[in-house]
PDB file of C-alpha atoms in Angstrom:
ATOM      1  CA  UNK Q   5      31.696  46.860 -71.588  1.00 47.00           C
ATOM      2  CA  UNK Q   6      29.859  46.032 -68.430  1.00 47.00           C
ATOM      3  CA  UNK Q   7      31.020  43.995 -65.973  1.00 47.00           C
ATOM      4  CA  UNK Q   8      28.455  41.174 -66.560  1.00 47.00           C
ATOM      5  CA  UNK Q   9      29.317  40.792 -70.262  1.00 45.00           C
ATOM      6  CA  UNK Q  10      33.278  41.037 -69.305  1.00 47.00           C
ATOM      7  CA  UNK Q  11      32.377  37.983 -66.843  1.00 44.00           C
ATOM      8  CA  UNK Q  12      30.511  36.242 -69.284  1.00 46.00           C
ATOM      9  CA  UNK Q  13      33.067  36.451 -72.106  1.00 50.00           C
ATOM     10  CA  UNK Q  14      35.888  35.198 -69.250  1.00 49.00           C
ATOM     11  CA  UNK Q  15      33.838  32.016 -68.472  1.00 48.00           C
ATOM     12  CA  UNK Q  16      35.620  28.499 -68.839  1.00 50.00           C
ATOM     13  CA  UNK Q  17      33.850  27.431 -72.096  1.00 48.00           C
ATOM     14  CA  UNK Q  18      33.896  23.605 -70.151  1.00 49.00           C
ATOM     15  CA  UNK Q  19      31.651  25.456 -67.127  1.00 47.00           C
ATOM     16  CA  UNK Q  20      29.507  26.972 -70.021  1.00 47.00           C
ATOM     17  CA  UNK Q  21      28.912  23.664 -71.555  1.00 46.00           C
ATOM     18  CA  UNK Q  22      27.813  21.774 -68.260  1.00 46.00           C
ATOM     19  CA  UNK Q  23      25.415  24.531 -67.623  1.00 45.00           C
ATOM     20  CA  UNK Q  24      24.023  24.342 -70.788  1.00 46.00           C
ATOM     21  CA  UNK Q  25      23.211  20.600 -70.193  1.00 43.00           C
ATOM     22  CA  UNK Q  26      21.897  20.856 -67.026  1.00 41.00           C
ATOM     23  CA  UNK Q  27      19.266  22.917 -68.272  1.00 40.00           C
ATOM     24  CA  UNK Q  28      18.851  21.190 -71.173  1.00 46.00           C
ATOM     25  CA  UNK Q  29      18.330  17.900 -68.610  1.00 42.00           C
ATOM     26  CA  UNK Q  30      15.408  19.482 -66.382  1.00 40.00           C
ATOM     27  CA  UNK Q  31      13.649  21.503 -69.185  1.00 44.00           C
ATOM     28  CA  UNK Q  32      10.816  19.380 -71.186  1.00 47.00           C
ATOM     29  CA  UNK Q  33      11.082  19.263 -75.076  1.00 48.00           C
ATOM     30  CA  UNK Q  34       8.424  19.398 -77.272  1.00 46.00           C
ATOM     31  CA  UNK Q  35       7.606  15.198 -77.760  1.00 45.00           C
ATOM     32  CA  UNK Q  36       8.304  14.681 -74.032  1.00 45.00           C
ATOM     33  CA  UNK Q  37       5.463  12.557 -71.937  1.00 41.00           C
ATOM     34  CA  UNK Q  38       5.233  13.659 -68.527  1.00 43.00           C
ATOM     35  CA  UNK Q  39       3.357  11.384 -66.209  1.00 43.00           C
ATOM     36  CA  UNK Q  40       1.298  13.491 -64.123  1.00 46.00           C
ATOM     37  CA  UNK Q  41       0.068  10.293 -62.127  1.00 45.00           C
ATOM     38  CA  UNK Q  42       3.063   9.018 -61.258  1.00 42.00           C
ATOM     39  CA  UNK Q  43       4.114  13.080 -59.676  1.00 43.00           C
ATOM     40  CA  UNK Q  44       0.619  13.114 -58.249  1.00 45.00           C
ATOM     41  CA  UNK Q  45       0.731   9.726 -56.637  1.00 42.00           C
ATOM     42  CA  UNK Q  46       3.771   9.457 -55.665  1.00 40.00           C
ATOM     43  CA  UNK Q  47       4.243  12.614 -53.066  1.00 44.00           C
ATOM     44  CA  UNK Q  48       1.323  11.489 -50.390  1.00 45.00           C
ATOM     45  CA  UNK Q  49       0.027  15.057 -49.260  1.00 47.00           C
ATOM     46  CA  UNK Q  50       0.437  15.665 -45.691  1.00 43.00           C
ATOM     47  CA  UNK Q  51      -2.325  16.804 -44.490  1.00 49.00           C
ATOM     48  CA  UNK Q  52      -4.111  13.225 -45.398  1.00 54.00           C
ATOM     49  CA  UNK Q  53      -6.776  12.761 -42.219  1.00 62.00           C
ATOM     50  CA  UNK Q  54      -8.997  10.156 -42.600  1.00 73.00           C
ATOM     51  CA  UNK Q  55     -12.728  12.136 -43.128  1.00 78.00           C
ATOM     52  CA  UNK Q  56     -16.146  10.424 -42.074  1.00 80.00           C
ATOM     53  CA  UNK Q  57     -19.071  11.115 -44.689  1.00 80.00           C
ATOM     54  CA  UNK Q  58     -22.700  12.115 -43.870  1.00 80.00           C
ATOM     55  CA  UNK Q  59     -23.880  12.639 -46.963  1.00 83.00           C
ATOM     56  CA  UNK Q  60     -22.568  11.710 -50.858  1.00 84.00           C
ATOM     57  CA  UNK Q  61     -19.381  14.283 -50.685  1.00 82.00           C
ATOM     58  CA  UNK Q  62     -19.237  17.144 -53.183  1.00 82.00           C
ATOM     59  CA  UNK Q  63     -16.076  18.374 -54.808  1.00 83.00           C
ATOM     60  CA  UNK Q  64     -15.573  21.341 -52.673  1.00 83.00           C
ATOM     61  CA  UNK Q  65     -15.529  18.648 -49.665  1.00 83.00           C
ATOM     62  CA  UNK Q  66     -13.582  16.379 -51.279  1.00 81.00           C
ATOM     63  CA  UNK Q  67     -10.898  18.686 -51.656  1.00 82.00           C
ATOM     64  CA  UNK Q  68     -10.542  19.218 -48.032  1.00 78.00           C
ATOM     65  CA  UNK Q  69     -10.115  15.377 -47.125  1.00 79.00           C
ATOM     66  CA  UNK Q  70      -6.809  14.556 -47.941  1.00 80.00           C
ATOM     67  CA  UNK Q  71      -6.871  12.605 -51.475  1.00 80.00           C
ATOM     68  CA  UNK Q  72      -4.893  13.786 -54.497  1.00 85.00           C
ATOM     69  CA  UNK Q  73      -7.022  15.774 -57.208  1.00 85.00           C
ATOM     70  CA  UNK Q  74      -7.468  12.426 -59.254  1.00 84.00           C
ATOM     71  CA  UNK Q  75      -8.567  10.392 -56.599  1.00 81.00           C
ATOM     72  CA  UNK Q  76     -11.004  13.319 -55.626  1.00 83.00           C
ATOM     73  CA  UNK Q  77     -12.634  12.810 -58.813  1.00 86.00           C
ATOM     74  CA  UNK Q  78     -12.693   9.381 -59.005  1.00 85.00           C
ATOM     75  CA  UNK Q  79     -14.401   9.423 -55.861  1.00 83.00           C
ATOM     76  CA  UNK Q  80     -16.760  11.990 -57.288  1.00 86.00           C
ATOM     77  CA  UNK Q  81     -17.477  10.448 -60.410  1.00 84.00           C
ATOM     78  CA  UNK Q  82     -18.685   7.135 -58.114  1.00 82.00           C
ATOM     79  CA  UNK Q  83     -20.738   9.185 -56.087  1.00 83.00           C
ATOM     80  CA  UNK Q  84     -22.373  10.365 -59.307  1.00 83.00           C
ATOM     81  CA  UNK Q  85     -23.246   7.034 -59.766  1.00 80.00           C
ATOM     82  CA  UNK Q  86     -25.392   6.216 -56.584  1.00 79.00           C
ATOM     83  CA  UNK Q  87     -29.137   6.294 -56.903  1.00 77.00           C
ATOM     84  CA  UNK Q  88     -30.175   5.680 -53.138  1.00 76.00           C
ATOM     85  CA  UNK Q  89     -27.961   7.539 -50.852  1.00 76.00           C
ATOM     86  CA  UNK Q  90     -28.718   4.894 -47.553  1.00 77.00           C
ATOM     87  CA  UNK Q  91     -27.260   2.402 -49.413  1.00 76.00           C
ATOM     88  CA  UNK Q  92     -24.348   4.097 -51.541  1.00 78.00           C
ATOM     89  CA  UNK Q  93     -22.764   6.255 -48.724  1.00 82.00           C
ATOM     90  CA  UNK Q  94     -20.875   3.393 -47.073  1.00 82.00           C
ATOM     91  CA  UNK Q  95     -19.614   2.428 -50.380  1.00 81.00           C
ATOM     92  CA  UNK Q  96     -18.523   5.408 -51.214  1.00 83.00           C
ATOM     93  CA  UNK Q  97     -17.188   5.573 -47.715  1.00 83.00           C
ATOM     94  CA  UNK Q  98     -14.867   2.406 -48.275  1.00 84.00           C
ATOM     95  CA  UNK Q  99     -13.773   3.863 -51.647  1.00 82.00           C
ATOM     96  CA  UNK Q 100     -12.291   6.687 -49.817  1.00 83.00           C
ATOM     97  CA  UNK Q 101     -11.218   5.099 -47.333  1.00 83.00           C
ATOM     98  CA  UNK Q 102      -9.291   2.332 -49.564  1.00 84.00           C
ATOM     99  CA  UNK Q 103      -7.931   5.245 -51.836  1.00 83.00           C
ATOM    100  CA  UNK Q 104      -6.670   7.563 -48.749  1.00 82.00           C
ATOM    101  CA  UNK Q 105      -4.644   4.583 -47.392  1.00 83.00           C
ATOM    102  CA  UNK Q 106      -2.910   3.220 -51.257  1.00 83.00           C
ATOM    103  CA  UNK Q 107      -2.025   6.695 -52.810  1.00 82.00           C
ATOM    104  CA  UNK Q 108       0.436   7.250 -50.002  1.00 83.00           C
ATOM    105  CA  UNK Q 109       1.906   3.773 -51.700  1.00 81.00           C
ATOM    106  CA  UNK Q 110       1.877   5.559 -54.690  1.00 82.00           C
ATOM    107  CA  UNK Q 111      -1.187   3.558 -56.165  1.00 82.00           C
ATOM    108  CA  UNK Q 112      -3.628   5.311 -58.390  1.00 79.00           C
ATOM    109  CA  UNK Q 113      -7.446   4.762 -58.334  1.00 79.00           C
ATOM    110  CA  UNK Q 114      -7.427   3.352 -61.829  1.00 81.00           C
ATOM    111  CA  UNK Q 115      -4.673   0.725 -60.586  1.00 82.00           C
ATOM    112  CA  UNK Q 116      -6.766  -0.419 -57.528  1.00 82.00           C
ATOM    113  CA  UNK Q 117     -10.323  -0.170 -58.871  1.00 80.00           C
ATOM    114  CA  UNK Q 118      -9.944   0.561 -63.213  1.00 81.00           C
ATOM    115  CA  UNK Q 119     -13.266   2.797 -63.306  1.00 83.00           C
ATOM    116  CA  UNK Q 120     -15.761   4.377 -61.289  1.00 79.00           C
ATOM    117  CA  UNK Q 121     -17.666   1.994 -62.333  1.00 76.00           C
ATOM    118  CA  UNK Q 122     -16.038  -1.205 -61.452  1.00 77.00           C
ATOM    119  CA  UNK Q 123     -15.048   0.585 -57.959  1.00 75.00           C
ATOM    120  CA  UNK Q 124     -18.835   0.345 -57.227  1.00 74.00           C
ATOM    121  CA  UNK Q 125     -19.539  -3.166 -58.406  1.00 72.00           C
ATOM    122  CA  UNK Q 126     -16.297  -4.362 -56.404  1.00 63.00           C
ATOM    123  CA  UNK Q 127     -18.099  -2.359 -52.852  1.00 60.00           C
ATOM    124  CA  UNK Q 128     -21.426  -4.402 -53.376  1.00 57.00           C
ATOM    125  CA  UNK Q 129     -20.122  -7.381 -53.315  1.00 57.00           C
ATOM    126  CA  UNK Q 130     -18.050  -6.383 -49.950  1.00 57.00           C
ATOM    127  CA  UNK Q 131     -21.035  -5.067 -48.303  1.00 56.00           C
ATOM    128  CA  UNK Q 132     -23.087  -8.155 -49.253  1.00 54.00           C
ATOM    129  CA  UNK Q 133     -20.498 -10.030 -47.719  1.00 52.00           C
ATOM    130  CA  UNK Q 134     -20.637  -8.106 -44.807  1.00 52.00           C
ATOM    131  CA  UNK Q 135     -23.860  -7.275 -44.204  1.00 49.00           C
ATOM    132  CA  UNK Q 136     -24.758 -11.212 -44.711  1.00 48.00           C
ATOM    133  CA  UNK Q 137     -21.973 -11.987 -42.275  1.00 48.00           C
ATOM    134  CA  UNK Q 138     -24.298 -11.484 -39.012  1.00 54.00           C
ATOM    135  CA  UNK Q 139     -27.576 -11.000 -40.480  1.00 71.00           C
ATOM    136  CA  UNK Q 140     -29.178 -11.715 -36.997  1.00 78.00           C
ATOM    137  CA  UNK Q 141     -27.104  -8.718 -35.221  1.00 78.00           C
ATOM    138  CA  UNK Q 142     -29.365  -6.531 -37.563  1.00 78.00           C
ATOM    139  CA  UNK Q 143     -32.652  -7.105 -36.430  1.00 82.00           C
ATOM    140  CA  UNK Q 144     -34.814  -5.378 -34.316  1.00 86.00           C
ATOM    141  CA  UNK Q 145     -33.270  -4.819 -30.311  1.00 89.00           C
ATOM    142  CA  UNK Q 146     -36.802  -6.059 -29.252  1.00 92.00           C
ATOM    143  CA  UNK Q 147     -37.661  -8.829 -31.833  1.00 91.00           C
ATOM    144  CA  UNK Q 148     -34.249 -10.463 -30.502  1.00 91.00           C
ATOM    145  CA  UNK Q 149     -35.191 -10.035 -26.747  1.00 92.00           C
ATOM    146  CA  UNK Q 150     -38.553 -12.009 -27.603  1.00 93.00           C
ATOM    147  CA  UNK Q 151     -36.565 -14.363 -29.905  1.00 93.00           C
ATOM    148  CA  UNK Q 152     -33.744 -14.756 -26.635  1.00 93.00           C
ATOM    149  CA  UNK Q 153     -36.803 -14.906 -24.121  1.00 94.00           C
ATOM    150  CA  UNK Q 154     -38.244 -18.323 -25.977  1.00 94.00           C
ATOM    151  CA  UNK Q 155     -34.820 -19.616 -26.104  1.00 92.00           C
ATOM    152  CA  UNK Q 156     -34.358 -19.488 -22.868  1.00 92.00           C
ATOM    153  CA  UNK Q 157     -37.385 -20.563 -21.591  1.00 93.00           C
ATOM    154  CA  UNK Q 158     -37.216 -24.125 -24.088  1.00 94.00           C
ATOM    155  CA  UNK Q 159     -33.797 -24.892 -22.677  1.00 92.00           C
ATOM    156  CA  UNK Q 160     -34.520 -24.307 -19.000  1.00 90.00           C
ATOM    157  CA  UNK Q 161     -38.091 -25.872 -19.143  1.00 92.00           C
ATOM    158  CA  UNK Q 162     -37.008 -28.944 -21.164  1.00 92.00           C
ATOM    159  CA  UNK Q 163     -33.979 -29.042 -18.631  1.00 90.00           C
ATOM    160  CA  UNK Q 164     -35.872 -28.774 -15.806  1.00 88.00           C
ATOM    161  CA  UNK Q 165     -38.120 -31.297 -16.849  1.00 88.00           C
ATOM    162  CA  UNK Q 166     -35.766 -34.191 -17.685  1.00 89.00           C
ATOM    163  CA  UNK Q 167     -34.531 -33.496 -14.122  1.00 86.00           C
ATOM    164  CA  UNK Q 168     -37.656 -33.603 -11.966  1.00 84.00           C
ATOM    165  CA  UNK Q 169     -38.739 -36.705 -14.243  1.00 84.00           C
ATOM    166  CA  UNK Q 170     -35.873 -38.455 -13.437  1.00 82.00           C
ATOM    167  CA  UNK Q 171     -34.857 -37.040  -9.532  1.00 74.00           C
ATOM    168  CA  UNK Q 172     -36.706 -38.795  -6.703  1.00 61.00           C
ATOM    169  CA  UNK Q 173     -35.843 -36.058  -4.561  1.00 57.00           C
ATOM    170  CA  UNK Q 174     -37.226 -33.012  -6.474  1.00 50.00           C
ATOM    171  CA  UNK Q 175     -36.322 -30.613  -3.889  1.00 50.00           C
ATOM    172  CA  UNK Q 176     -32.866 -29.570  -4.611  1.00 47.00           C
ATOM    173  CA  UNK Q 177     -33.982 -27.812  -7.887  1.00 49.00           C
ATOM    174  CA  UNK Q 178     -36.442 -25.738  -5.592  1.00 61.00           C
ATOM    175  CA  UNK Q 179     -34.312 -22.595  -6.214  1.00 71.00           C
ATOM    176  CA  UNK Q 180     -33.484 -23.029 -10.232  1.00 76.00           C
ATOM    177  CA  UNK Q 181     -36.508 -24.381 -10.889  1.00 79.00           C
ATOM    178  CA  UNK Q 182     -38.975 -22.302  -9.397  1.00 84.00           C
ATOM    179  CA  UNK Q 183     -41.856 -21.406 -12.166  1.00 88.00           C
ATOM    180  CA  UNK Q 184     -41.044 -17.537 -11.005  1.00 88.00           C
ATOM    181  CA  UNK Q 185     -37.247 -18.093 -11.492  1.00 89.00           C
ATOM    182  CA  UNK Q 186     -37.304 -19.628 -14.397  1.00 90.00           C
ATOM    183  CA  UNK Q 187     -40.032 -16.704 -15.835  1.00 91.00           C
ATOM    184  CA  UNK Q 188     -37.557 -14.198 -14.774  1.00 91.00           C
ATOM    185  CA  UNK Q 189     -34.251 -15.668 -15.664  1.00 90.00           C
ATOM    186  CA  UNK Q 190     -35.832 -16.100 -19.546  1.00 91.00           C
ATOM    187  CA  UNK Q 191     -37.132 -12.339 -19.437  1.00 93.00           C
ATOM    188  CA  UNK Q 192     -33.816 -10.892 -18.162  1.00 91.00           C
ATOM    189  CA  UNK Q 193     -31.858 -13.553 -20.248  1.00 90.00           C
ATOM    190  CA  UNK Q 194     -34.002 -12.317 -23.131  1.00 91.00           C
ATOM    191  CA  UNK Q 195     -33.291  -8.866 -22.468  1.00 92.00           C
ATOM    192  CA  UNK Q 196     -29.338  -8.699 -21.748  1.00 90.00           C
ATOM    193  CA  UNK Q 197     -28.296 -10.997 -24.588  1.00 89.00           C
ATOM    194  CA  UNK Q 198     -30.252  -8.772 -27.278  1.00 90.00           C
ATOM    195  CA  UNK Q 199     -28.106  -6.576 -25.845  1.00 87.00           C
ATOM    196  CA  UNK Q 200     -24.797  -8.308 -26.307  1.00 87.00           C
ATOM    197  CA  UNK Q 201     -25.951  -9.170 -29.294  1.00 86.00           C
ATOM    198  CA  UNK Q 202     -26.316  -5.467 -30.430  1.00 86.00           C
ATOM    199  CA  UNK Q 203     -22.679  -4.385 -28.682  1.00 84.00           C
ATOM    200  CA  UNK Q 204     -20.830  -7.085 -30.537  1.00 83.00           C
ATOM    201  CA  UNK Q 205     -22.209  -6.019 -33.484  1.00 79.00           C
ATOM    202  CA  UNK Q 206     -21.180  -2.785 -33.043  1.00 79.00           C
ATOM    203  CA  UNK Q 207     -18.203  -1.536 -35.401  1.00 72.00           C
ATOM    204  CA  UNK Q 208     -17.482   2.033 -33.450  1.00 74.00           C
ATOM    205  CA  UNK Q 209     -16.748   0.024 -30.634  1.00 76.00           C
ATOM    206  CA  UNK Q 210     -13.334  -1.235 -29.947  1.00 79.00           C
ATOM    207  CA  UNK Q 211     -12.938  -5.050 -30.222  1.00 81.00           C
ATOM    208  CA  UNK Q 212     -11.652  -4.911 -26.451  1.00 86.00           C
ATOM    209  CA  UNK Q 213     -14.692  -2.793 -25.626  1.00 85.00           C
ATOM    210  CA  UNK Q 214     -16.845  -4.456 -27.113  1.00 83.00           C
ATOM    211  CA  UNK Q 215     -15.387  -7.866 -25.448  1.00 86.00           C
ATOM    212  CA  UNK Q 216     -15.809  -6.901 -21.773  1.00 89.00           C
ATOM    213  CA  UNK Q 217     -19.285  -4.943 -22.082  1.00 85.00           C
ATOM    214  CA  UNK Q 218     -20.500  -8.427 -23.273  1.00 84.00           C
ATOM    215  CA  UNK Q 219     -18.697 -10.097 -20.345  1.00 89.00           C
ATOM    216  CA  UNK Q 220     -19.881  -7.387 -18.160  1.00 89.00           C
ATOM    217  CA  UNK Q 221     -23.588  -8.040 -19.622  1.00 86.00           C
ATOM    218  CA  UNK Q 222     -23.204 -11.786 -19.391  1.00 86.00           C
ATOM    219  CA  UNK Q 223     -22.188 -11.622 -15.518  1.00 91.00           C
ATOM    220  CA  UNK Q 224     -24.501  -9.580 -14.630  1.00 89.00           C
ATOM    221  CA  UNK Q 225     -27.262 -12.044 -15.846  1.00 87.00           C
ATOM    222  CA  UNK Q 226     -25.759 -14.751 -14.088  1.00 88.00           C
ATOM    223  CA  UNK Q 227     -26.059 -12.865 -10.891  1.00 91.00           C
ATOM    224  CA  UNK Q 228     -29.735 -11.995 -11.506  1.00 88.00           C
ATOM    225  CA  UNK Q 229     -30.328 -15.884 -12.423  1.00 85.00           C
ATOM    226  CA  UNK Q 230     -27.884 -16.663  -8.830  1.00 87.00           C
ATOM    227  CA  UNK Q 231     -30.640 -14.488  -6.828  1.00 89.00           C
ATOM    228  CA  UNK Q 232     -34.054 -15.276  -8.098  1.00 85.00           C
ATOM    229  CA  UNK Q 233     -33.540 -19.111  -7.207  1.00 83.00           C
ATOM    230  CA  UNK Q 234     -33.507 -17.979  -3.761  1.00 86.00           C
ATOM    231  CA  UNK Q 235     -36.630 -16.905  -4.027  1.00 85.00           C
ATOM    232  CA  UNK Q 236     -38.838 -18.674  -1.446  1.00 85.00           C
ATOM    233  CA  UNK Q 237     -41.272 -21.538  -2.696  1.00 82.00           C
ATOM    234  CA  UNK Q 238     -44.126 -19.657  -1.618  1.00 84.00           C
ATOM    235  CA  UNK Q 239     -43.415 -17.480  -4.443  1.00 86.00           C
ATOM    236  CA  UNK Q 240     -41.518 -20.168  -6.787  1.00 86.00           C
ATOM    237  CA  UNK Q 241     -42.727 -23.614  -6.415  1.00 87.00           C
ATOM    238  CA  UNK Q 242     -41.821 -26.314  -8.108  1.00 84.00           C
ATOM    239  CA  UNK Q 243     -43.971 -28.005 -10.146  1.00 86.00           C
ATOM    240  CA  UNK Q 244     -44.243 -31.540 -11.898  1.00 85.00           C
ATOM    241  CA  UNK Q 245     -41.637 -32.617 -14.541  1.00 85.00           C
ATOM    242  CA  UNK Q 246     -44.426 -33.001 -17.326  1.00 90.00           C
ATOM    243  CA  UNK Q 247     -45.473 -29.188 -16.693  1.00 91.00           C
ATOM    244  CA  UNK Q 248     -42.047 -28.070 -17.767  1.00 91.00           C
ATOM    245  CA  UNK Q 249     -41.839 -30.526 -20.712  1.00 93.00           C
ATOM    246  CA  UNK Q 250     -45.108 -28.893 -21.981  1.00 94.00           C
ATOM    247  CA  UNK Q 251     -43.875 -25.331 -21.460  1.00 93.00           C
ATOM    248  CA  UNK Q 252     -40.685 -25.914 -23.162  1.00 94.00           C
ATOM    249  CA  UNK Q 253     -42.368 -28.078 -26.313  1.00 95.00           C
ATOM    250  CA  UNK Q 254     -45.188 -24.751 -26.090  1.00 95.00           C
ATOM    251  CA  UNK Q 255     -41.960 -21.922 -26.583  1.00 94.00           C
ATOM    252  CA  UNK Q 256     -40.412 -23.807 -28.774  1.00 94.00           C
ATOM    253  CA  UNK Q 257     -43.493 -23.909 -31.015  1.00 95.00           C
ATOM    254  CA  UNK Q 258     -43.552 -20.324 -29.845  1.00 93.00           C
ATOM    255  CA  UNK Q 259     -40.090 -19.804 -31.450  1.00 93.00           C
ATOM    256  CA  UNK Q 260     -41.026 -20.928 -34.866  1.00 92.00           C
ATOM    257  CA  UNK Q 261     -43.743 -18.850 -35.139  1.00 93.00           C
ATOM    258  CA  UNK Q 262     -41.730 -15.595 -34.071  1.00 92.00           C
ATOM    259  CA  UNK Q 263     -38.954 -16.185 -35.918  1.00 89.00           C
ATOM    260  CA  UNK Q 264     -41.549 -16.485 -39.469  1.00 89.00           C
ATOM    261  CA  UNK Q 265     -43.290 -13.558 -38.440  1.00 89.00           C
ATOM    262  CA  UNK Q 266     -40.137 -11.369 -38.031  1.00 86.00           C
ATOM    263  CA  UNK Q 267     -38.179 -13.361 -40.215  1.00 82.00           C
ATOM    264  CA  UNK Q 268     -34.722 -13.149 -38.021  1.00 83.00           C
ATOM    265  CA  UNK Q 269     -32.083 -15.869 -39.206  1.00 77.00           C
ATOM    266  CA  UNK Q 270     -28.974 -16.819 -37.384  1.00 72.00           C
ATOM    267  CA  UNK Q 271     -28.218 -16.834 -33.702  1.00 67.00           C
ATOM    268  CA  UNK Q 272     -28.704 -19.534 -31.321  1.00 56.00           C
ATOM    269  CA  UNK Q 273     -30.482 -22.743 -32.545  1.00 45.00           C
ATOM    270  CA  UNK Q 274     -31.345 -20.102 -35.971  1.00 42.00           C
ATOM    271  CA  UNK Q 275     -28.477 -21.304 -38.418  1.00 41.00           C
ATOM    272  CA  UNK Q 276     -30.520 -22.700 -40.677  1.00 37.00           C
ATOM    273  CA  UNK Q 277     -33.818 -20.907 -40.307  1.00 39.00           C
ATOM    274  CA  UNK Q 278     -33.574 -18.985 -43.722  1.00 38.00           C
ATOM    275  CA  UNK Q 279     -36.555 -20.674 -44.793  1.00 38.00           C
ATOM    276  CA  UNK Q 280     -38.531 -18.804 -42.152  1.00 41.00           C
ATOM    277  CA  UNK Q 281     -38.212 -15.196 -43.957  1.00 40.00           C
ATOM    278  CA  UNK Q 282     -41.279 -13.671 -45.116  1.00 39.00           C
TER     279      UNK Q 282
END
């Protein structure tokens, strides 16, 4: 007799028993229902690093991006689904990015979203919202300077005006109100708040960034608008109080009619200018 079958006939029958059951308890029986969901889902993988898309992802790139193999082909399957790649890659993007950040919660796609499908539908809607959120951010850089220019130029001018109308002693505007200062501090107004207009907007940015280049931008037009009313009058007179009324009724005519022909909406004094659209 060897010495394994000696040892085995010399086991406790008790020890024997509670063997027995504890691989009865870990072995599946035919009938059993594993839930291959709940082991996928519930162990987050480790390697789970938040992946930017260019393009619709494939399978093979899915794979490497940190989602289980279910939510890798739910997020395939929607892909599958988008006919215009411009305007499905972001949606697809903030499927991913949704499903990354809830199966380490141990939340399956079909919990969160119930079908490829309805994942999609659910996206438009957030992007509409979005996207309709600052409408006026989107437009052209240079449509906005132009838009910004005319802005600037109907609030000085009609300012101006009121004053001169109403100030026997004209001269203490000679600086501000200078036909060359107020030309220049609408350009470069026009300019540099397009451009804080487009830095706000920007997502990439950090909101702190994002914060003090606009401070940064806005200062720097102040300074601009500080030096040209030093300007000499020989260079920057100032002219009657009616002129300036009639330039500022003549840009803000001027607005309209940009504002149709590019068909920007929001922004300054462009809250309800939806009717101008094309």
């Amino acid at each position: 007799m060897t010495k394994e079958k000696q040892a085995s006939e010399n086991m406790d029958p008790q020890s024997s028993a509670n063997q027995e059951s504890m691989i009865d308890a870990v072995t599946p029986h035919e009938g059993d229902v594993v839930d291959n969901d709940a082991t996928e889902t519930t162990t987050p993988r480790l390697d789970a690093k938040k992946v930017e898309f260019k393009h619709l992802p494939t399978r093979a790139e899915l794979a490497a991006t940190g989602l289980n193999k279910r939510n890798q082909e739910f997020v395939y399957q929607a892909a599958e689904l988008v006919t215009d790649e411009k305007l499905g890659l972001p949606l697809i993007q903030k499927i991913y990015d949704e499903l990354l950040v809830h199966q380490k919660q141990g939340r399956t796609a079909k919990q969160i979203y119930g079908t490829p499908e309805a994942a999609m539908g659910i996206q438009v809607e957030a992007l509409k919202h979005e996207t309709q959120a600052n409408p006026y951010a989107d437009s052209n850089y240079w449509d906005l300077a132009v838009d910004n220019m005319l802005t600037f130029l109907m609030l000085f001018a009609v300012m101006f005006g009121i004053t001169l109308l109403f100030q026997k002693d004209a001269t203490v505007n000679a600086g501000a109100a200078g036909v060359t200062s107020l030309a220049l501090t609408s350009i470069i107004g026009g300019l540099i708040f397009a451009l804080i207009t487009k830095i706000m907007a920007r997502q990439d940015l950090g909101r702190f960034m994002r914060i003090m280049a606009a401070i940064l931008a806005f200062v720097l037009w102040f300074m601009i608008y500080m030096l040209v009313s030093l300007l000499p009058a020989a260079v920057n007179p100032v002219l009657s109080g009616w002129f300036y009324l009639v330039v500022s009724a003549i840009a803000f005519f001027g607005f309209r009619a940009w504002r149709k022909r590019t068909g920007i909406v929001g922004g300054f004094m462009g809250a309800s200018q939806a009717q101008n659209r094309k």
